CSV table of C-alpha atoms in Angstrom, one decimal:
chain,number,residue,atom,x,y,z
A,1,MET,CA,0.0,0.0,0.0
A,2,TYR,CA,1.2,3.5,-0.9
A,3,PHE,CA,0.8,6.8,0.8
A,4,ALA,CA,1.8,10.1,-0.6
A,5,ALA,CA,1.4,13.6,0.8
A,6,LEU,CA,2.5,17.1,0.2
A,7,LEU,CA,3.7,19.2,3.2
A,8,ALA,CA,4.0,22.9,2.3
A,9,ARG,CA,5.8,25.2,4.8
A,10,THR,CA,4.0,28.5,5.3
A,11,GLU,CA,4.2,31.5,7.6
A,12,ASP,CA,1.7,29.7,9.8
A,13,GLY,CA,3.4,26.3,9.9
A,14,TRP,CA,3.0,23.3,7.7
A,15,GLU,CA,0.0,22.6,5.5
A,16,ALA,CA,-0.7,19.1,4.3
A,17,SER,CA,-2.5,17.8,1.3
A,18,ASP,CA,-3.2,14.3,0.1
A,19,THR,CA,-1.8,13.9,-3.4
A,20,GLU,CA,-2.7,11.6,-6.2
A,21,LEU,CA,0.3,10.4,-8.2
A,22,ASP,CA,-1.6,8.6,-10.9
A,23,ASP,CA,-1.0,11.4,-13.4
A,24,VAL,CA,2.6,12.0,-12.4
A,25,GLU,CA,5.0,10.3,-14.9
A,26,THR,CA,8.3,12.2,-14.3
A,27,LEU,CA,10.2,14.0,-11.6
A,28,SER,CA,9.4,17.2,-13.4
A,29,ASP,CA,5.7,16.5,-13.1
A,30,LEU,CA,6.1,15.8,-9.4
A,31,ALA,CA,8.0,19.0,-8.9
A,32,ASP,CA,5.3,21.0,-10.7
A,33,LEU,CA,2.6,19.4,-8.5
A,34,ALA,CA,4.6,20.3,-5.4
A,35,ARG,CA,5.1,23.9,-6.5
A,36,GLU,CA,1.3,24.3,-7.1
A,37,ALA,CA,0.8,23.4,-3.4
A,38,SER,CA,2.6,26.5,-2.3
A,39,ALA,CA,1.4,30.1,-2.8
A,40,GLU,CA,4.9,31.4,-2.4
A,41,ASP,CA,8.2,29.9,-3.2
A,42,ASP,CA,8.2,28.1,0.2
A,43,THR,CA,9.6,24.7,0.9
A,44,VAL,CA,7.4,21.8,-0.2
A,45,LEU,CA,8.0,18.2,0.8
A,46,VAL,CA,6.6,15.3,-1.1
A,47,LEU,CA,6.6,12.3,1.2
A,48,ILE,CA,6.0,8.9,-0.4
A,49,GLU,CA,5.9,5.6,1.4
A,50,GLN,CA,5.3,2.0,0.4
A,51,GLU,CA,4.4,0.1,3.5
A,52,ASP,CA,7.3,-1.9,4.9
A,53,ALA,CA,9.4,-1.5,1.7
A,54,TRP,CA,10.7,2.0,1.2
A,55,PHE,CA,10.0,5.7,1.5
A,56,GLY,CA,11.1,8.8,-0.4
A,57,VAL,CA,11.4,12.5,0.3
A,58,VAL,CA,11.4,15.1,-2.4
A,59,ARG,CA,12.1,18.6,-1.4
A,60,ILE,CA,11.2,21.6,-3.6
A,61,ASP,CA,12.5,25.0,-2.6
A,62,GLY,CA,11.0,27.5,-5.1
A,63,GLU,CA,12.4,27.0,-8.6
A,64,GLU,CA,15.5,25.1,-7.4
A,65,ASP,CA,16.0,21.6,-8.6
A,66,PRO,CA,14.3,19.0,-6.5
A,67,ARG,CA,16.4,17.3,-3.8
A,68,ILE,CA,15.6,13.6,-3.4
A,69,TYR,CA,16.2,10.9,-0.8
A,70,VAL,CA,15.1,7.3,-1.2
A,71,SER,CA,15.5,4.8,1.6
A,72,ASP,CA,15.9,1.7,-0.5
A,73,ALA,CA,16.6,2.2,-4.2
A,74,ALA,CA,16.2,-1.5,-5.1
A,75,ALA,CA,12.8,-1.7,-3.5
A,76,ALA,CA,11.7,1.6,-5.0
A,77,ALA,CA,12.8,0.5,-8.5
A,78,ARG,CA,10.2,-2.2,-8.3
A,79,SER,CA,7.5,0.5,-7.8
A,80,SER,CA,6.0,2.8,-10.4
A,81,TYR,CA,6.1,5.7,-7.9
A,82,GLY,CA,9.7,4.8,-7.0
A,83,GLU,CA,10.8,4.9,-10.6
A,84,ILE,CA,9.7,8.5,-10.7
A,85,LEU,CA,12.3,9.4,-8.0
A,86,LEU,CA,15.1,7.2,-9.3
A,87,THR,CA,16.5,9.4,-11.9
A,88,ASP,CA,19.7,8.6,-13.8
A,89,GLU,CA,21.4,11.5,-11.9
A,90,LEU,CA,20.4,10.1,-8.5
A,91,LEU,CA,21.7,6.7,-9.4
A,92,GLY,CA,24.9,8.1,-10.8
A,93,ARG,CA,24.5,6.8,-14.3
A,94,GLU,CA,24.4,8.3,-17.7
A,95,PRO,CA,20.9,9.1,-19.0
A,96,GLY,CA,19.4,6.1,-20.8
A,97,ASP,CA,21.7,3.5,-19.2
A,98,ASP,CA,18.8,1.7,-17.6
A,99,ASP,CA,17.1,0.5,-20.8
A,100,PRO,CA,18.6,-1.6,-23.6
A,101,ASP,CA,19.4,0.7,-26.5
A,102,LEU,CA,16.9,-0.7,-29.1
A,103,ASP,CA,18.1,1.9,-31.7
A,104,ALA,CA,21.6,0.3,-31.6
A,105,LEU,CA,20.2,-3.1,-32.5
A,106,ASP,CA,20.4,-3.7,-36.2
A,107,LEU,CA,17.2,-5.6,-36.9
A,108,ASP,CA,17.0,-5.3,-40.7
A,109,GLY,CA,17.6,-9.0,-41.3
A,110,THR,CA,21.3,-8.6,-42.3
A,111,GLU,CA,22.8,-9.1,-38.8
A,112,ASP,CA,26.0,-11.2,-38.6
A,113,GLY,CA,27.7,-12.8,-35.6
A,114,GLU,CA,30.0,-9.8,-34.9
A,115,ASP,CA,27.0,-7.4,-34.5
A,116,ASP,CA,25.3,-9.9,-32.1
A,117,GLU,CA,28.4,-9.9,-29.8
A,118,ASP,CA,28.5,-6.1,-29.8
A,119,ASP,CA,24.8,-6.0,-28.9
A,120,ASP,CA,25.3,-8.5,-26.1
A,121,ASP,CA,27.9,-6.3,-24.6
A,122,THR,CA,25.7,-3.2,-24.6
A,123,THR,CA,22.7,-4.9,-23.1
A,124,SER,CA,24.3,-7.1,-20.5
A,125,GLY,CA,26.0,-4.3,-18.6
A,126,GLY,CA,23.2,-1.7,-18.4
A,127,GLY,CA,20.2,-3.5,-17.0
A,128,SER,CA,18.3,-1.6,-14.3
A,129,ALA,CA,18.5,-4.4,-11.8
A,130,GLU,CA,22.3,-4.3,-11.8
A,131,ALA,CA,22.5,-0.5,-11.7
A,132,VAL,CA,20.2,0.1,-8.8
A,133,PRO,CA,21.9,-0.3,-5.4
A,134,HIS,CA,20.3,-1.8,-2.4
A,135,GLY,CA,19.9,0.8,0.4
A,136,PRO,CA,19.6,4.5,0.5
A,137,VAL,CA,20.4,6.9,-2.4
A,138,GLY,CA,20.2,10.6,-2.8
A,139,ASP,CA,20.6,13.6,-0.5
A,140,ALA,CA,20.4,12.3,3.1
A,141,THR,CA,20.9,15.9,4.3
A,142,VAL,CA,17.6,16.9,2.6
A,143,LEU,CA,15.9,17.6,6.0
A,144,ASP,CA,18.9,18.7,8.1
A,145,ASP,CA,17.8,22.3,8.4
A,146,LEU,CA,14.3,21.2,9.3
A,147,GLY,CA,15.3,19.1,12.3
A,148,VAL,CA,15.9,15.6,10.8
A,149,SER,CA,19.6,14.8,10.6
A,150,GLU,CA,21.2,12.5,8.0
A,151,LYS,CA,21.7,9.9,10.7
A,152,GLU,CA,18.0,10.1,11.8
A,153,LEU,CA,16.8,9.9,8.2
A,154,LYS,CA,18.9,6.9,7.4
A,155,SER,CA,17.6,5.1,10.6
A,156,LEU,CA,13.9,5.4,9.7
A,157,SER,CA,12.1,2.4,8.4
A,158,GLU,CA,8.5,1.5,9.3
A,159,ASP,CA,6.1,4.5,9.4
A,160,ALA,CA,8.9,6.9,8.3
A,161,VAL,CA,6.5,9.5,6.9
A,162,THR,CA,4.8,9.8,10.3
A,163,GLU,CA,8.2,10.1,12.1
A,164,ILE,CA,9.3,12.8,9.7
A,165,ALA,CA,6.1,14.7,10.2
A,166,GLU,CA,6.5,14.5,13.9
A,167,ALA,CA,10.1,15.8,13.7
A,168,LEU,CA,8.8,18.7,11.6
A,169,GLY,CA,6.0,19.5,14.0
A,170,ALA,CA,3.5,18.6,11.2
A,171,SER,CA,2.1,15.3,12.5
A,172,GLU,CA,-1.4,16.7,13.2
A,173,VAL,CA,-1.8,18.2,9.7
A,174,LEU,CA,-0.4,15.0,8.1
A,175,GLU,CA,-3.0,12.9,10.0
A,176,THR,CA,-5.8,15.0,8.5
A,177,VAL,CA,-4.9,13.7,5.0
A,178,ARG,CA,-3.9,10.1,5.9
């Protein structure tokens, strides 16, 4: 089971809103959704949790690039919502390394043995299962200035979203959308 919420920091504290991620296909879409939750260029956190598997934090500060932390990249990679967060940059790979390069395959019927060997080399080293590490990835200091240290963030597991909200002083507003 998944849970996703937006926490927007305002002058009056945190405001929470339940968010539907069905129409979100990219990190850019998610960042746009988060920016819409804030009237100003305030900090907005997107908290995503898959029960007993992984959680992610995306921090949007105005028009800056999103900062991302994912507790278990391998578990998140098996999730459609997790795949949104696991960008090539976050995983430290070149864009496009996660999919076999179908354009590089010569499928016009004139293939010979040498091309097949080359194709095997390009597809065997770049599979997404091999490139996604087990454990946390991203910016573990994403919440440092908000009261959740890197060590605390890395130690969270079950019910991480609730624990983060408690540390931020936003547990009551989060519970209204849970």
